[in-house]
Amino acid sequence: MNLVRAYAIALKTLRSLKHDRRTAGFLVLMPLFMIAIFGYTFGGDIKDVDVVVVDLDAGSANGSVAALIREDLAGRDVLRIGTSEDRDEGMNAVKDGEAWAAIIFAPEFTVRVEEAIEASRTGSSAAPATVEVHIDASNPNIAQAVVAELQTAVQAVLVGYYGANPAITVSEDRIYGEDAEFIDFFAPGVMGLAAMMITFMLSIISFVRERSTGTLDRLLATPATEGEIVGGYALAFGLVALVQSAVILAAAMLLFQVSIAGNALLVLLTIFLLGIGSQGLGFLLSSIAKNEFQAVQFTPLILFPSILLAGVFWPLEAVPDLLRPVSDFIPLTYAVDACRSVMIRGWDAGEIWPQLVVLAGFAAGTLLLSAYSLKKRG
Amino acid sequence: MMEERKTKDFPRSDSASGSSDQVVRTIGLSKSFGEVRAVADLDLSIPRGCVYGLIGPNGSGKTSTIRILNGLIRANAGRAWLLGEEVPVHVNICRIGYMPQEMAIYAELTVLENLELFAGMYSLNKESLAQRADALLDMIDLTERSDSLVSTLSGGMKHRVSLACALVHDPELVFLDEPTVGVDPELRMGFWDHFSDLKRAGKTIVLTTHYMDEAVRCDRVGMMRLGRMIAEDTPRGLMESTGETHLEDVFLHKAREGSA
Ligand SMILES: Nc1ncnc2c1ncn2[C@@H]1O[C@H](COP(=O)(O)OP(=O)(O)O)[C@@H](O)[C@H]1O
Ligand SMILES: [Mg+2]
């Protein structure tokens, strides 16, 4: 692999963008357009959100109110409930990203509920009992759904057993995403989506053209190796993806006051890997497409699953069960997850490495396959 | 990582590769695409310093032959050597130039940027590129347009840029696939002047054309039909042996002989 040649190919690819002002402008404006237009889009019904219930409630002679609430929650499918005996263990599950929320019932919960009910009956006053919920609000949709669900269960139990009575409050504590709004949630998603779509399209069209105009043959007849050609393109389009994400990050910070809790460079690294992989994917599909027209036809094939199933605009929890395995096969899923974890939760490489490994594998895999497919001559 | 396709060093000094002044040599070269026999049992032997014309109608297998020699497709049978090294060439690849039949230059880059790109592929340094670019731009008479986007050039100009790209590394053996197709007569004369210059500088040129009248200007011509070589000699030799006065008639003569 001669880096100078790869660099020469990267340079020519970027130069052709420089000469094509409209495309260059599109590359910058398209992500801005996307972040604006999808700004307030909400997703479908959420279900199977992982939460941990830490039920320390000792109950009373009449039983446990916490148990009734848990039963009610379990009767519906919005939350998928795990249990823990230990308060800290429950909180840590949220901190580590294993659960979206920890719902904690204190030991004297039932006693407090009964006191509050008794107090309201006699007209004296007593503080209501509280259910604590510690939430990872990096995904506002999910946070909202968890709290709403818990409130529904509490109301149902109160109405069912004690007549409407404000004896319980839900106290909400955000572990991540203190001030997260929907924009914080979707900015990383749009960034990943834009980087992926645009590098994919640039790549598939460039290579269809390289093939149809004979320039690819010409390059292959020089000392340039397949790896250098593919590597040069990857470098150029990886950089394009980087510039785009920088634009989106800047727009999100300036226009929408999105803040980045973690290391922005880690976000850019994620997008760079995603860009390279998408470039490779574009190359591979370019060998099937006979012309630019056909190349464009591949776009929706890649675009729709990415929009719908990768957790860009609504959480993976809102994806129907049947399609969830598909989500796991979409590289964008991992990129969006990694970017969100860094930007909202402030996670570091130590925590998002699995996603980075998947993306690096995607990039390396498509590049190697591309180089190999070029090498195979008829 | 990726296997180095072309820098790997395995020169094959087979006895079959012939003497070193045969810069192109093939034995029994054949290539089929499904049912179509694009190249059939082709033996070629092209001496150094020669302008060699592969001529024949469309579909006779000229391009396929050149693509095999440049390592872009693999032959089904037979062997080939360029500059003494068996195809696909690795060691000598920097000494070979190739102008594909399609225009094969980047329309979205300037003339100079195209030259720079291909110079980069041959690892030319900045100074030698600058010199080379000046000389080539002068040769193709596009010095003034060196910063124009190729997409804004006329067809003939693009053709000249394509030729310059094939010559940027000053190759000693150059394959030109239909270099003059669709080129106006005046420009075509200019091209042939370049070829004479190259020949004088000791280069070997292998070109294809389906214009028979042009072939007269080659040192040797190989006439191809349906993938086969039906005649090979100097233009004069071909005319004398058949008693025809035009290469066009020589071709028809040989074609009749072949199918008879
Ligand atoms: N990639 C290919 N796939 C299928 N058939 C091909 C391919 N390339 C060439 N051919 C066929 O091989 C024959 C020779 O083509 P070609 O070498 O291009 O001839 P020429 O350059 O003399 O016009 C033609 O019949 C052509 O259709
Ligand atoms: Mg041809």
XYZ file of C-alpha atoms and ligand atoms in Angstrom:
666
model
C 0.000 0.000 0.000
C 1.625 3.209 -1.180
C 0.088 6.038 0.819
C 1.257 8.668 -1.635
C -0.837 7.107 -4.373
C -3.816 6.682 -2.056
C -3.375 10.327 -1.140
C -3.248 11.338 -4.824
C -6.549 9.574 -5.405
C -8.079 11.155 -2.313
C -6.876 14.537 -3.513
C -8.378 14.166 -6.955
C -11.678 13.070 -5.450
C -11.800 16.125 -3.208
C -10.711 18.362 -6.063
C -13.574 17.239 -8.222
C -15.893 18.224 -5.378
C -14.198 21.590 -5.217
C -14.926 22.173 -8.901
C -18.504 21.030 -8.490
C -19.748 23.833 -6.276
C -23.315 22.690 -6.280
C -22.511 19.239 -4.999
C -20.138 20.685 -2.432
C -22.863 23.053 -1.264
C -25.350 20.222 -1.159
C -23.044 18.222 1.044
C -23.072 20.981 3.630
C -26.679 22.139 3.314
C -28.315 18.730 3.143
C -27.487 17.823 6.752
C -28.628 21.257 7.886
C -31.865 20.745 6.028
C -32.322 17.350 7.592
C -31.700 18.488 11.126
C -34.182 21.312 10.645
C -36.937 19.336 8.959
C -36.813 16.360 11.264
C -36.339 18.570 14.294
C -39.590 17.782 15.947
C -40.515 14.439 14.561
C -41.691 11.883 17.038
C -41.764 8.183 16.656
C -44.139 5.311 17.145
C -45.256 3.432 20.244
C -42.564 2.522 22.657
C -42.341 -0.859 24.270
C -40.015 -3.248 26.066
C -38.005 -0.515 27.690
C -35.600 -2.153 30.102
C -35.995 -0.939 33.669
C -34.836 -2.293 36.990
C -37.231 -2.360 39.895
C -35.648 -2.294 43.338
C -38.479 -3.244 45.642
C -37.390 -2.786 49.263
C -40.953 -2.318 50.462
C -41.530 -4.240 53.691
C -45.306 -3.938 53.294
C -47.797 -3.892 56.163
C -50.350 -6.233 57.643
C -52.493 -5.586 54.555
C -49.770 -6.537 52.073
C -47.513 -4.459 49.806
C -48.622 -1.536 47.637
C -45.328 -1.740 45.730
C -46.193 -5.287 44.723
C -49.525 -4.098 43.348
C -47.824 -1.403 41.284
C -45.278 -3.888 39.962
C -48.042 -6.263 39.014
C -49.782 -3.512 37.133
C -46.593 -2.556 35.281
C -45.919 -6.162 34.372
C -49.420 -6.459 32.930
C -48.506 -4.137 30.079
C -45.602 -4.277 27.636
C -44.131 -0.778 27.706
C -41.570 -1.727 30.318
C -39.502 -4.859 30.461
C -38.865 -5.296 34.136
C -35.755 -6.658 35.746
C -35.418 -6.751 39.514
C -32.696 -6.073 41.976
C -32.455 -6.279 45.744
C -29.997 -3.479 46.001
C -30.474 0.225 45.472
C -26.937 0.826 44.199
C -27.066 -2.135 41.891
C -30.224 -0.713 40.345
C -28.676 2.722 39.896
C -25.544 1.228 38.379
C -27.567 -0.679 35.812
C -28.760 2.709 34.562
C -25.317 4.273 34.719
C -23.899 1.425 32.668
C -26.607 1.686 30.072
C -28.108 -1.726 30.847
C -31.418 -0.223 31.874
C -33.132 3.042 31.072
C -34.434 3.553 34.600
C -34.260 2.269 38.129
C -37.588 2.362 39.989
C -37.079 2.251 43.723
C -39.631 1.517 46.438
C -38.360 2.396 49.913
C -38.787 -0.127 52.807
C -41.537 1.928 54.465
C -43.366 2.593 51.204
C -46.591 0.771 52.037
C -46.584 2.180 55.572
C -46.282 5.710 54.183
C -49.064 5.104 51.693
C -51.364 3.903 54.440
C -50.433 6.865 56.649
C -51.202 9.271 53.827
C -54.542 7.661 53.158
C -55.412 7.612 56.811
C -54.410 11.281 57.124
C -56.593 12.346 54.235
C -59.501 10.389 55.718
C -59.195 12.137 59.070
C -58.501 15.493 57.459
C -55.056 15.833 58.968
C -52.060 16.129 56.695
C -49.250 13.740 55.904
C -46.669 13.754 53.151
C -47.480 11.386 50.302
C -45.304 8.335 49.766
C -42.810 8.609 46.904
C -41.663 6.196 44.255
C -38.202 7.182 43.121
C -37.346 6.791 39.496
C -33.786 7.366 38.350
C -33.772 7.838 34.628
C -31.329 7.897 31.778
C -33.019 10.745 29.937
C -30.519 10.767 27.093
C -33.511 9.595 25.161
C -36.350 11.973 26.068
C -38.966 9.783 24.420
C -38.062 6.888 26.594
C -37.748 8.945 29.755
C -41.185 10.342 29.116
C -42.631 6.924 28.457
C -41.163 5.433 31.640
C -42.490 8.210 33.859
C -45.879 8.180 32.182
C -46.096 4.431 32.539
C -45.198 4.523 36.203
C -47.723 7.257 36.828
C -50.402 5.237 35.084
C -49.648 2.209 37.238
C -49.676 4.275 40.425
C -53.021 5.818 39.514
C -54.490 2.454 38.628
C -53.501 0.979 41.990
C -54.704 3.960 43.955
C -58.033 4.091 42.168
C -58.508 0.340 42.310
C -57.763 -0.163 45.976
C -58.122 3.116 47.789
C -60.401 5.286 45.662
C -58.776 8.232 43.920
C -56.300 9.496 46.432
C -53.111 11.502 45.957
C -51.202 9.354 48.367
C -48.234 8.587 46.088
C -45.955 10.873 44.074
C -43.409 9.841 41.540
C -40.107 11.582 42.146
C -37.999 11.775 39.055
C -34.221 11.989 39.021
C -32.307 12.148 35.763
C -29.076 10.223 35.790
C -28.195 11.226 32.251
C -29.567 13.930 30.034
C -30.489 16.345 32.800
C -31.800 18.921 30.357
C -32.082 16.628 27.359
C -34.702 17.632 24.886
C -35.717 15.958 21.723
C -33.132 17.899 19.742
C -30.357 16.435 21.894
C -31.677 13.031 21.055
C -31.989 13.435 17.330
C -28.924 15.572 16.571
C -26.593 12.553 16.855
C -29.070 10.510 14.828
C -29.280 12.998 11.994
C -25.524 13.333 11.986
C -25.040 9.621 11.514
C -27.791 9.367 8.943
C -26.452 12.274 6.884
C -22.888 10.992 6.970
C -23.947 7.529 5.951
C -26.347 8.497 3.166
C -24.149 11.068 1.578
C -20.931 9.103 1.563
C -22.857 6.125 0.255
C -24.351 8.105 -2.606
C -21.133 9.917 -3.470
C -19.325 6.643 -3.529
C -21.770 4.611 -5.588
C -22.111 7.357 -8.188
C -18.385 8.053 -8.345
C -17.561 4.423 -8.911
C -20.308 3.849 -11.445
C -18.755 6.740 -13.307
C -15.229 5.434 -12.808
C -16.350 2.188 -14.380
C -18.386 3.595 -17.254
C -15.869 6.220 -18.348
C -12.928 3.824 -18.271
C -10.981 5.805 -15.690
C -11.011 2.855 -13.301
C -9.381 0.680 -15.966
C -6.874 3.369 -16.535
C -6.016 3.582 -12.840
C -5.757 -0.186 -12.640
C -3.308 -0.207 -15.537
C -0.967 2.041 -13.529
C 1.073 0.811 -10.559
C -1.835 1.808 -8.287
C -3.147 -1.221 -6.410
C -6.787 -1.966 -5.739
C -6.163 -1.218 -2.076
C -4.716 2.189 -2.862
C -7.628 3.138 -5.073
C -10.259 2.047 -2.586
C -8.220 3.483 0.301
C -7.859 6.830 -1.449
C -11.578 7.103 -1.935
C -12.228 6.060 1.650
C -9.919 8.797 2.851
C -11.651 11.454 0.756
C -15.187 10.445 1.668
C -14.276 9.867 5.311
C -13.153 13.493 5.365
C -16.377 14.604 3.708
C -18.314 12.784 6.436
C -16.184 14.500 9.063
C -16.842 17.947 7.660
C -20.547 17.214 7.570
C -20.685 16.083 11.150
C -18.737 19.150 12.203
C -21.354 21.273 10.438
C -24.195 19.426 12.139
C -22.528 19.617 15.518
C -21.962 23.334 15.109
C -25.522 23.931 13.913
C -26.963 21.875 16.746
C -24.896 23.744 19.311
C -25.512 27.225 17.923
C -29.095 26.954 16.703
C -30.546 24.462 19.113
C -28.298 24.839 22.159
C -27.368 21.186 22.082
C -24.493 20.544 24.427
C -21.941 17.794 24.139
C -21.320 16.088 27.433
C -18.433 13.925 26.234
C -15.501 14.216 23.885
C -16.466 15.642 20.483
C -13.465 13.949 18.867
C -14.923 10.591 19.778
C -18.099 11.583 17.946
C -16.064 12.531 14.887
C -14.137 9.252 15.029
C -17.419 7.352 15.078
C -18.689 9.262 12.074
C -15.387 8.823 10.250
C -15.601 5.037 10.599
C -19.245 5.077 9.547
C -18.358 7.231 6.520
C -15.617 4.864 5.424
C -17.863 1.846 5.780
C -20.673 3.521 3.828
C -18.199 4.443 1.128
C -17.198 0.792 0.902
C -20.839 -0.252 0.724
C -21.360 2.240 -2.113
C -18.396 0.790 -3.940
C -19.671 -2.779 -3.590
C -23.111 -1.879 -4.904
C -21.555 0.141 -7.746
C -20.346 -3.097 -9.280
C -23.959 -4.220 -9.607
C -25.299 -0.906 -10.905
C -24.755 -0.420 -14.629
C -25.260 3.346 -14.685
C -25.916 6.337 -12.478
C -29.660 5.797 -12.776
C -29.413 2.343 -11.310
C -27.064 3.620 -8.649
C -29.675 6.075 -7.477
C -32.179 3.238 -7.270
C -30.131 1.628 -4.519
C -30.492 4.697 -2.361
C -33.967 4.073 -0.942
C -32.936 0.500 -0.291
C -30.319 1.777 2.104
C -32.130 4.932 3.192
C -35.413 3.534 4.448
C -34.115 0.832 6.769
C -31.645 3.362 8.144
C -34.322 5.936 8.846
C -36.821 3.484 10.248
C -34.810 0.876 12.050
C -31.549 2.385 13.260
C -32.947 4.443 16.109
C -32.405 7.760 14.368
C -35.731 9.452 15.013
C -37.303 7.176 17.522
C -35.763 4.723 19.926
C -35.024 1.141 18.965
C -37.629 0.247 21.594
C -40.243 1.622 19.194
C -39.193 -0.741 16.411
C -41.563 -3.716 16.017
C -40.201 -6.969 17.466
C -40.132 -8.643 14.095
C -37.742 -6.027 12.715
C -35.505 -5.641 15.741
C -32.954 -8.181 14.480
C -32.665 -6.103 11.303
C -31.698 -3.103 13.412
C -28.789 -5.071 14.785
C -27.466 -5.533 11.254
C -27.499 -1.854 10.382
C -24.156 -0.204 11.129
C -25.896 3.137 11.576
C -27.583 1.716 14.691
C -24.214 1.425 16.390
C -22.965 4.796 15.217
C -26.061 6.613 16.440
C -25.933 4.791 19.754
C -22.257 5.654 20.214
C -22.729 9.326 19.309
C -25.675 9.654 21.648
C -23.830 8.017 24.503
C -20.940 10.428 24.085
C -22.987 13.558 23.496
C -25.674 13.071 26.132
C -24.322 10.622 28.661
C -20.790 11.895 28.382
C -19.452 8.389 27.880
C -15.867 7.775 26.903
C -14.081 5.302 24.649
C -14.030 2.853 27.556
C -17.795 2.608 27.334
C -18.507 2.856 23.627
C -15.739 0.597 22.422
C -18.101 -2.204 21.411
C -19.849 0.154 18.989
C -16.504 1.411 17.705
C -15.355 -2.145 17.134
C -18.489 -2.929 15.129
C -17.998 0.202 13.019
C -14.302 -0.439 12.487
C -15.227 -3.946 11.391
C -17.808 -2.543 8.986
C -15.237 -0.134 7.532
C -12.450 -2.699 7.260
C -14.799 -5.368 5.932
C -16.275 -3.283 3.130
C -12.843 -1.942 2.152
C -11.280 -5.377 1.981
C -14.240 -6.738 0.030
C -14.036 -3.766 -2.331
C -10.337 -4.253 -2.961
C -10.904 -7.964 -3.424
C -13.755 -7.467 -5.878
C -11.580 -5.110 -7.932
C -8.817 -7.640 -7.936
C -11.005 -10.356 -9.333
C -10.724 -9.956 -13.077
C -12.930 -11.629 -15.645
C -3.375 -5.590 4.577
C -4.120 -5.644 0.891
C -1.896 -7.761 -1.195
C 0.446 -5.768 -3.373
C -0.644 -6.643 -6.836
C 1.916 -4.871 -8.884
C 4.974 -4.289 -6.814
C 5.614 -7.922 -6.151
C 8.807 -8.984 -7.747
C 8.559 -12.081 -9.833
C 10.213 -11.550 -13.168
C 9.910 -14.603 -15.326
C 12.791 -14.949 -17.690
C 11.171 -17.816 -19.529
C 12.813 -18.885 -22.711
C 9.360 -18.555 -24.234
C 9.386 -14.801 -23.677
C 11.683 -14.494 -26.647
C 14.506 -12.105 -27.257
C 14.444 -8.822 -25.377
C 13.841 -6.628 -28.429
C 10.396 -8.191 -28.786
C 8.590 -5.786 -26.462
C 5.230 -7.495 -26.929
C 4.854 -11.193 -27.431
C 1.876 -13.504 -27.163
C 1.417 -17.182 -27.829
C -2.007 -18.707 -28.441
C -3.771 -15.924 -26.543
C -7.518 -16.617 -26.286
C -10.429 -15.011 -24.516
C -14.126 -15.869 -24.618
C -17.075 -14.011 -23.175
C -19.659 -16.755 -22.910
C -20.246 -17.893 -26.482
C -18.305 -15.025 -28.040
C -14.682 -15.751 -28.872
C -13.269 -12.259 -28.536
C -9.639 -13.312 -29.042
C -8.771 -16.601 -30.673
C -5.344 -18.178 -30.580
C -3.489 -14.938 -31.124
C 0.282 -14.916 -31.710
C 1.869 -11.489 -31.628
C 5.431 -10.373 -31.829
C 6.154 -6.657 -31.808
C 9.733 -5.375 -32.032
C 11.054 -2.386 -30.113
C 10.709 1.031 -31.718
C 7.821 0.005 -33.932
C 4.476 1.650 -34.567
C 2.215 -1.381 -34.673
C -1.369 -1.174 -35.823
C -3.974 -3.712 -34.782
C -6.681 -3.191 -37.350
C -10.015 -4.774 -37.908
C -13.715 -3.934 -37.824
C -15.654 -3.327 -34.628
C -15.922 -6.450 -32.507
C -12.845 -8.114 -33.992
C -11.144 -8.371 -30.593
C -8.698 -5.453 -30.628
C -9.795 -3.940 -27.342
C -9.970 -7.328 -25.638
C -6.391 -8.028 -26.701
C -5.174 -4.719 -25.299
C -7.111 -5.205 -22.071
C -5.559 -8.626 -21.582
C -2.102 -7.186 -22.151
C -2.767 -4.448 -19.586
C -3.920 -6.949 -16.998
C -7.523 -5.721 -16.936
C -9.021 -9.039 -17.984
C -7.529 -12.504 -17.856
C -6.994 -14.656 -20.913
C -8.606 -18.095 -20.919
C -5.605 -19.607 -22.638
C -2.214 -18.674 -23.993
C 0.557 -16.565 -22.571
C 1.764 -13.013 -23.065
C 4.883 -11.029 -22.232
C 5.523 -7.297 -22.145
C 9.118 -6.068 -21.999
C 10.158 -9.618 -21.227
C 7.869 -10.006 -18.208
C 4.856 -12.264 -18.258
C 1.442 -10.608 -18.059
C 0.082 -9.433 -15.655
C 3.114 -7.198 -15.521
C 4.295 -5.975 -12.119
C 7.913 -4.934 -12.308
C 7.817 -3.138 -15.626
C 4.435 -1.563 -15.206
C 5.897 1.943 -14.857
C 7.410 1.600 -18.332
C 4.046 0.973 -19.971
C 1.344 3.465 -20.885
C -2.296 2.838 -21.750
C -4.953 4.984 -23.355
C -8.324 3.213 -23.138
C -10.862 3.323 -25.917
C -13.230 5.425 -23.805
C -12.109 8.943 -23.048
C -11.144 7.796 -19.544
C -10.240 11.119 -18.015
C -11.942 12.964 -15.145
C -14.346 15.509 -16.638
C -14.773 17.192 -13.261
C -11.052 17.947 -12.931
C -8.904 20.416 -14.848
C -6.485 19.326 -17.553
C -3.516 19.827 -15.247
C -5.194 18.016 -12.353
C -5.757 15.008 -14.589
C -2.093 14.976 -15.512
C -1.131 15.379 -11.865
C -3.306 12.472 -10.821
C -1.773 10.040 -13.281
C 1.701 11.374 -12.565
C 0.975 10.606 -8.914
C 0.111 7.028 -9.797
C 3.601 6.663 -11.237
C 5.160 8.401 -8.234
C 6.614 11.208 -10.335
C 8.044 13.926 -8.143
C 6.944 17.550 -8.407
C 9.765 18.806 -10.630
C 9.666 16.010 -13.153
C 5.896 16.403 -13.264
C 6.157 20.134 -13.902
C 8.581 19.571 -16.756
C 6.591 16.703 -18.141
C 3.325 18.613 -17.890
C 4.777 21.584 -19.748
C 6.114 19.400 -22.532
C 2.885 17.418 -22.845
C 0.629 20.459 -22.749
C 2.750 21.936 -25.470
C 2.547 18.735 -27.454
C -1.237 18.564 -27.262
C -1.430 22.330 -27.751
C -3.481 22.962 -24.632
C -1.059 25.052 -22.572
C -3.577 27.872 -22.406
C -6.360 25.562 -21.264
C -4.394 23.744 -18.592
C -6.630 25.113 -15.842
C -9.897 24.509 -17.676
C -12.218 21.797 -16.489
C -12.107 18.896 -18.907
C -15.906 18.980 -19.129
C -15.636 22.399 -20.815
C -13.305 21.154 -23.562
C -14.284 20.036 -27.043
C -14.223 16.368 -27.946
C -10.930 16.651 -29.786
C -9.312 18.450 -26.895
C -10.463 15.756 -24.490
C -8.908 13.184 -26.754
C -5.617 14.993 -26.628
C -5.761 15.190 -22.829
C -6.417 11.469 -22.722
C -3.338 10.850 -24.867
C -1.238 13.103 -22.647
C -2.353 11.172 -19.542
C -1.141 7.945 -21.120
C 2.257 9.504 -21.775
C 2.763 11.408 -18.531
C 5.381 8.974 -17.192
C 7.275 8.827 -20.476
C 6.584 5.123 -21.070
C 8.707 3.149 -23.520
C 5.757 1.001 -24.585
C 2.346 2.548 -25.024
C -1.008 1.041 -25.935
C -3.445 3.398 -27.626
C -6.914 1.958 -28.149
C -8.588 3.770 -31.031
C -6.708 7.008 -30.379
C -8.105 8.686 -33.476
C -11.723 7.554 -33.527
C -14.061 10.520 -33.801
C -11.113 12.859 -34.207
C -11.285 15.387 -37.027
C -8.809 14.954 -39.919
C -6.587 17.856 -38.978
C -6.208 16.677 -35.422
C -5.630 13.161 -36.649
C -2.655 14.395 -38.615
C -1.396 15.996 -35.422
C -1.726 12.707 -33.568
C 0.286 10.906 -36.196
C 2.978 13.543 -35.858
C 3.114 12.760 -32.126
C 3.421 9.081 -32.900
C 6.345 9.758 -35.228
C 8.006 11.822 -32.491
C 7.546 9.023 -29.999
C 8.916 6.492 -32.439
C 11.940 8.706 -33.053
C 12.490 8.775 -29.299
C 12.699 4.973 -29.399
C 9.250 4.232 -27.998
C 7.069 1.371 -29.123
C 3.456 2.178 -29.938
C 0.704 -0.364 -30.230
C -2.464 1.219 -31.490
C -5.785 -0.029 -32.721
C -7.927 1.489 -35.389
C -10.707 0.532 -37.684
C -9.709 3.202 -40.193
C -7.815 1.213 -42.805
C -6.464 4.339 -44.480
C -4.662 5.218 -41.267
C -3.022 1.853 -40.954
C -0.763 2.631 -43.913
C 1.219 4.877 -41.598
C 2.094 2.017 -39.240
C 5.385 0.146 -39.514
C 3.542 -3.133 -39.233
C -0.116 -4.018 -39.157
C -1.937 -7.021 -37.780
C -5.363 -7.557 -39.302
C -7.902 -9.041 -36.934
C -11.218 -10.573 -37.760
C -13.485 -12.424 -35.325
C -10.697 -12.612 -32.793
C -8.202 -14.120 -35.201
C -5.156 -12.622 -36.839
C -5.811 -13.037 -40.541
C -2.713 -11.273 -41.867
C 0.371 -9.601 -40.496
C 3.141 -7.712 -42.270
C 4.288 -4.237 -43.264
C 1.569 -2.330 -45.109
C 3.652 -2.503 -48.281
C 4.246 -6.230 -47.829
C 0.528 -6.838 -47.397
C -0.343 -4.900 -50.543
C 2.331 -6.603 -52.598
C 1.432 -10.104 -51.523
C -2.228 -9.597 -52.368
C -1.813 -7.309 -55.331
C -4.195 -4.759 -53.843
C -3.484 -1.049 -53.656
C -5.562 -0.231 -50.561
C -5.334 -1.886 -47.143
C -9.111 -1.952 -47.142
C -9.024 -4.261 -50.134
C -6.242 -6.280 -48.575
C -8.497 -6.868 -45.569
C -11.433 -7.963 -47.746
C -9.113 -10.162 -49.756
C -7.742 -11.842 -46.634
C -11.199 -12.120 -45.105
C -12.443 -13.943 -48.230
C -9.413 -16.204 -48.128
C -10.064 -16.944 -44.480
C -13.695 -17.921 -44.920
C -13.094 -19.790 -48.137
N -16.914 -7.492 -21.160
C -17.449 -8.133 -22.217
N -18.494 -8.951 -22.029
C -19.041 -9.612 -23.053
N -18.608 -9.537 -24.302
C -17.576 -8.732 -24.576
C -16.931 -7.994 -23.543
N -15.911 -7.285 -24.087
C -15.921 -7.583 -25.405
N -16.905 -8.444 -25.705
C -17.187 -9.000 -27.021
O -15.974 -9.453 -27.558
C -15.912 -9.165 -28.937
C -14.671 -8.366 -29.225
O -14.832 -7.068 -28.681
P -13.674 -5.998 -28.665
O -12.439 -6.631 -28.152
O -14.163 -4.824 -27.955
O -13.494 -5.662 -30.201
P -12.929 -4.374 -30.931
O -12.131 -3.590 -29.950
O -12.119 -4.932 -32.029
O -14.089 -3.615 -31.441
C -17.198 -8.429 -29.299
O -18.098 -9.373 -29.842
C -17.687 -7.943 -27.967
O -19.086 -7.862 -27.968
Mg -12.344 -1.627 -29.422
